[in-house]
Coordinates of C-alpha atoms in Angstrom, one line a residue:
M159 CA -9.8 -10.3 25.1
V160 CA -6.4 -8.4 25.2
L161 CA -4.4 -7.2 22.3
G162 CA -1.3 -5.1 22.0
D163 CA 2.4 -4.8 22.7
F164 CA 3.3 -6.9 25.9
N165 CA 7.0 -6.2 25.6
D166 CA 7.7 -9.8 26.7
I167 CA 7.6 -13.3 25.2
L168 CA 5.7 -16.3 26.2
A169 CA 8.3 -19.0 25.0
K170 CA 11.9 -19.2 24.2
E171 CA 11.4 -19.5 20.4
D172 CA 9.5 -16.2 20.4
R173 CA 12.8 -14.3 20.3
I174 CA 16.0 -14.9 18.2
G175 CA 19.3 -13.1 18.1
K176 CA 22.5 -13.1 20.1
R177 CA 21.1 -11.6 23.4
V178 CA 18.2 -13.8 23.7
K179 CA 16.8 -14.1 27.5
Y180 CA 13.9 -16.1 28.7
S181 CA 12.4 -16.6 32.0
N182 CA 9.7 -19.2 32.8
N183 CA 8.3 -17.2 35.5
S184 CA 7.8 -13.8 33.9
D185 CA 4.9 -11.6 34.9
L186 CA 3.4 -11.9 31.4
L187 CA 3.5 -15.8 31.6
T188 CA 2.1 -15.7 35.1
C189 CA -0.8 -13.5 34.1
V190 CA -1.6 -15.6 31.0
N191 CA -1.6 -18.8 33.1
T192 CA -3.7 -17.3 36.0
C193 CA -6.2 -15.8 33.6
H194 CA -6.3 -18.9 31.4
L195 CA -5.6 -16.9 28.2
E196 CA -4.5 -18.3 24.9
D197 CA -3.4 -16.9 21.6
I198 CA -6.2 -16.1 19.2
K199 CA -5.5 -17.8 15.7
Y200 CA -3.0 -15.6 13.8
N201 CA -1.2 -15.4 10.5
G202 CA 1.4 -13.0 8.8
N203 CA 4.5 -12.1 10.5
Y204 CA 5.6 -14.4 13.3
Y205 CA 8.2 -12.0 14.8
T206 CA 6.2 -8.7 15.2
W207 CA 9.2 -6.5 16.3
N208 CA 12.9 -6.2 15.5
N209 CA 15.5 -3.7 16.7
R210 CA 16.6 -3.0 13.2
Q211 CA 20.2 -3.7 14.0
Q212 CA 22.8 -5.1 11.8
G213 CA 24.8 -8.4 12.1
D214 CA 25.0 -10.0 15.4
D215 CA 23.1 -7.3 17.1
K216 CA 19.9 -8.1 15.3
I217 CA 17.1 -9.3 17.5
C218 CA 13.5 -10.4 16.4
S219 CA 10.7 -10.9 18.9
K220 CA 7.0 -11.9 19.0
I221 CA 5.9 -9.5 21.8
D222 CA 2.7 -8.3 20.1
R223 CA -0.2 -10.7 20.3
A224 CA -3.9 -11.0 20.8
L225 CA -5.1 -13.2 23.7
A226 CA -8.5 -14.5 24.8
K227 CA -10.3 -16.9 27.2
N228 CA -12.2 -19.9 25.9
A229 CA -15.5 -18.2 26.6
W230 CA -14.6 -15.5 24.2
L231 CA -13.2 -17.8 21.6
N232 CA -16.5 -19.8 21.7
C233 CA -18.3 -16.7 20.9
F234 CA -16.1 -15.8 18.1
P235 CA -14.9 -19.1 16.7
N236 CA -13.7 -17.4 13.3
A237 CA -11.7 -14.7 15.0
E238 CA -8.3 -14.3 13.5
V239 CA -5.4 -11.8 13.8
Y240 CA -3.2 -10.6 11.0
F241 CA 0.2 -9.3 11.4
P242 CA 1.2 -7.6 8.2
L243 CA 4.8 -6.5 7.2
E244 CA 6.0 -3.7 9.6
G245 CA 6.8 -1.3 6.7
N246 CA 8.7 1.6 8.2
Y247 CA 7.8 0.9 11.8
Y248 CA 9.5 -1.3 14.4
H249 CA 6.2 -3.2 15.1
S250 CA 3.9 -5.1 13.0
P251 CA 0.4 -3.9 13.3
A252 CA -2.2 -6.4 14.6
I253 CA -5.5 -6.4 12.7
L254 CA -8.3 -8.3 14.5
S255 CA -11.1 -9.8 12.7
A256 CA -13.9 -11.1 15.0
V257 CA -17.6 -11.9 13.8
P258 CA -19.9 -13.5 16.4
D259 CA -21.1 -16.9 15.5
M260 CA -24.6 -16.4 14.3
I261 CA -26.9 -17.2 11.4
N262 CA -26.5 -14.8 8.6
G263 CA -29.6 -13.3 7.1
K264 CA -30.0 -11.9 3.8
K265 CA -28.8 -8.4 3.4
P266 CA -31.5 -5.9 2.1
F267 CA -31.0 -4.6 -1.3
R268 CA -30.2 -1.0 -1.5
Y269 CA -30.9 1.1 -4.5
F270 CA -28.9 4.2 -5.1
R271 CA -30.7 7.1 -6.9
M272 CA -27.5 7.8 -8.9
W273 CA -28.1 4.6 -10.9
K274 CA -31.2 6.3 -12.5
Y275 CA -29.1 9.0 -14.1
P276 CA -29.1 8.4 -18.0
N277 CA -25.4 8.7 -18.6
F278 CA -24.2 7.0 -15.3
K279 CA -22.4 4.2 -16.9
E280 CA -20.5 6.5 -19.6
I281 CA -19.5 8.9 -16.9
I282 CA -17.9 6.0 -14.7
K283 CA -16.2 4.6 -17.7
D284 CA -14.9 8.0 -18.8
S285 CA -13.6 8.7 -15.2
W286 CA -12.1 5.3 -14.9
Y287 CA -9.7 5.8 -18.0
K288 CA -9.3 9.5 -17.4
H289 CA -5.4 10.5 -17.2
V290 CA -4.7 12.4 -13.9
A291 CA -1.5 14.5 -14.3
G292 CA 0.6 16.2 -11.9
F293 CA 1.5 13.7 -9.2
N294 CA 1.6 10.3 -11.0
N295 CA 5.4 10.1 -10.8
L296 CA 5.6 10.7 -7.2
Q297 CA 2.6 8.4 -6.5
D298 CA 4.1 5.7 -8.8
E299 CA 7.6 6.0 -7.0
D300 CA 5.9 5.8 -3.6
N301 CA 4.0 2.6 -4.6
A302 CA 7.0 1.1 -6.2
A303 CA 9.2 1.9 -3.1
K304 CA 6.5 0.2 -0.9
K305 CA 6.5 -2.9 -3.1
T306 CA 10.2 -3.3 -3.0
L307 CA 10.1 -2.9 0.7
E308 CA 7.3 -5.5 1.1
A309 CA 9.4 -8.0 -1.0
C310 CA 12.6 -7.4 1.1
Q311 CA 10.7 -7.8 4.3
H312 CA 9.1 -11.0 3.1
D313 CA 12.6 -12.4 2.3
L314 CA 13.8 -11.2 5.8
N315 CA 10.9 -12.8 7.5
R316 CA 11.8 -16.1 5.9
D317 CA 15.5 -15.6 7.3
P318 CA 15.5 -12.9 9.9
L319 CA 19.3 -13.2 10.7
N320 CA 20.5 -13.2 7.1
H321 CA 22.9 -10.4 7.0
N322 CA 22.3 -9.8 3.1
A323 CA 18.6 -9.7 3.8
I324 CA 18.9 -7.3 6.6
K325 CA 21.1 -5.0 4.5
K326 CA 18.6 -5.0 1.6
E327 CA 15.6 -4.4 3.8
K328 CA 17.4 -1.5 5.5
E329 CA 18.1 0.2 2.1
A330 CA 14.7 -0.5 0.7
R331 CA 13.0 1.0 4.0
E332 CA 15.2 4.2 3.7
K333 CA 14.1 4.6 0.0
A334 CA 10.5 3.9 0.9
M335 CA 10.6 6.6 3.7
M336 CA 12.1 9.2 1.3
A337 CA 9.6 8.4 -1.5
Q338 CA 6.7 8.6 1.1
K339 CA 7.8 11.9 2.5
A340 CA 8.3 13.4 -1.1
Y341 CA 4.6 12.3 -1.9
C342 CA 3.2 13.5 1.4
N343 CA 4.9 16.9 1.0
Y344 CA 3.4 17.2 -2.6
L345 CA -0.2 16.3 -1.2
S346 CA 0.3 18.7 1.8
Q347 CA 1.3 21.6 -0.7
K348 CA -1.5 20.7 -3.1
A349 CA -4.0 20.9 -0.2
K350 CA -2.8 24.2 1.1
H351 CA -2.9 25.7 -2.5
S352 CA -6.5 24.4 -2.9
W353 CA -7.5 26.1 0.4
I354 CA -5.9 29.4 -0.6
K355 CA -7.5 29.3 -4.1
E356 CA -11.0 28.1 -3.1
G357 CA -11.3 27.9 0.7
R358 CA -11.4 31.7 1.4
Q359 CA -14.3 32.2 -0.9
E360 CA -16.5 30.7 1.7
F361 CA -15.8 33.6 4.0

């Protein structure tokens, strides 16, 4: 099984955009045919990379994939690859789920000693509803920006060359990057403050 960015396509429909080029005797296609490889079942983004250009310069390609031989596929018949939204990156990550074909036995019951604690349920309940102050706004803004970006990228994946969708995705991505940076800076400063306050006590 091989998985990753192959920087090439296997079929003409794997790339859309103005400057689409395809060769039916590329090194990748030759390798796939020679080694008798085929795509592992996948879902999510079809085009796993785009150049983030605007208008007619926009190019989307399926250059990231997971390939395997029949022998491997027979051992892992339920294998599947998920290509989620690319977020702030150029490529969609590839998440492979592969479990061997075997008879599942019962999982052993595991008892955690903490369950014996008399106030265990009350402590969990109080912690669940406890208000955490200080970073809620930054965290909420980061989460909201990510959700907006996901929605825009879903729309763009349905119509990759739509100029309006491209523009909205670009704006949402820039806002998401700014929100993420602000939240990460806060966490970094908070971690540094905690070390200064508590970490030195260990020396």
